[in-house]
Amino acid sequence: MLIDFTVAIPTYNSEDRLAKILSRLQTQIGVENLNWQVIIVDNNSQDSTAKIALEYQANWIKPGALKYYLEPRQGAAFARMRAIKEASSD
């Protein structure tokens, strides 16, 4: 199935923001006819970012997938490139 679009979230030490972002994405309306995905790329965070992402992934209720990836190489460019690599959309 073709993915219409990807929401990529490159993140580093974002435990204070990530849950809010994912909650908002989870409650989107008017997207029933879209095939979309959310990708979280954790850029080697030292806080609870991974735990939060994995908890949301386990309970994700949208038809689109929520995927979590760890990018161990530090730097925004590495995280962005990983998101592009993992995305299933154009």
Short mmCIF file of C-alpha atoms in Angstrom, two decimals, residues 8-81:
data_model
loop_
_atom_site.label_atom_id
_atom_site.label_comp_id
_atom_site.label_asym_id
_atom_site.label_seq_id
_atom_site.Cartn_x
_atom_site.Cartn_y
_atom_site.Cartn_z
CA ALA A 8 9.22 12.52 10.53
CA ILE A 9 10.22 13.51 14.05
CA PRO A 10 14.00 13.64 14.51
CA THR A 11 14.49 14.05 18.24
CA TYR A 12 17.12 14.36 20.93
CA ASN A 13 16.31 14.45 24.65
CA SER A 14 12.69 15.35 23.97
CA GLU A 15 10.89 13.66 26.85
CA ASP A 16 9.20 16.98 27.70
CA ARG A 17 7.80 17.50 24.19
CA LEU A 18 7.39 14.12 22.52
CA ALA A 19 4.22 12.96 24.30
CA LYS A 20 2.45 16.22 23.47
CA ILE A 21 3.39 15.95 19.79
CA LEU A 22 2.31 12.31 19.55
CA SER A 23 -0.96 13.00 21.36
CA ARG A 24 -1.77 15.74 18.88
CA LEU A 25 -0.95 13.49 15.93
CA GLN A 26 -3.08 10.74 17.42
CA THR A 27 -6.12 13.01 17.59
CA GLN A 28 -5.95 14.39 14.04
CA ILE A 29 -9.29 14.57 12.30
CA GLY A 30 -10.04 14.52 8.59
CA VAL A 31 -7.26 12.06 7.81
CA GLU A 32 -9.43 8.96 7.46
CA ASN A 33 -8.83 8.74 3.71
CA LEU A 34 -5.07 9.24 3.95
CA ASN A 35 -2.49 6.54 4.35
CA TRP A 36 0.21 8.13 6.47
CA GLN A 37 2.91 7.18 8.93
CA VAL A 38 4.82 8.74 11.78
CA ILE A 39 8.52 8.06 12.16
CA ILE A 40 10.43 8.96 15.31
CA VAL A 41 14.20 9.02 14.93
CA ASP A 42 15.86 9.17 18.32
CA ASN A 43 19.28 10.73 17.92
CA ASN A 44 20.82 8.83 20.84
CA SER A 45 18.85 10.57 23.60
CA GLN A 46 19.97 10.26 27.22
CA ASP A 47 16.53 10.82 28.76
CA SER A 48 13.22 8.93 28.54
CA THR A 49 12.57 9.73 24.88
CA ALA A 50 12.85 6.07 23.83
CA LYS A 51 10.53 4.88 26.59
CA ILE A 52 7.87 7.42 25.66
CA ALA A 53 8.14 6.62 21.95
CA LEU A 54 7.87 2.88 22.54
CA GLU A 55 4.87 3.29 24.85
CA TYR A 56 3.04 5.31 22.22
CA GLN A 57 4.03 2.81 19.54
CA ALA A 58 2.56 -0.07 21.57
CA ASN A 59 -0.75 1.80 21.97
CA TRP A 60 -0.97 3.58 18.62
CA ILE A 61 -4.57 3.52 17.38
CA LYS A 62 -4.36 5.35 14.06
CA PRO A 63 -4.51 3.38 10.83
CA GLY A 64 -1.09 4.79 9.93
CA ALA A 65 1.93 3.23 11.55
CA LEU A 66 4.09 4.75 14.27
CA LYS A 67 7.68 3.59 13.92
CA TYR A 68 10.63 4.21 16.23
CA TYR A 69 14.27 4.13 15.17
CA LEU A 70 17.45 4.79 17.11
CA GLU A 71 20.14 6.71 15.23
CA PRO A 72 23.32 6.40 17.31
CA ARG A 73 25.37 8.90 15.27
CA GLN A 74 24.93 12.32 16.90
CA GLY A 75 23.80 15.22 14.81
CA ALA A 76 20.62 16.50 13.23
CA ALA A 77 21.82 15.62 9.74
CA PHE A 78 22.23 11.94 10.68
CA ALA A 79 18.74 11.86 12.23
CA ARG A 80 17.18 13.51 9.19
CA MET A 81 18.94 11.17 6.78
#
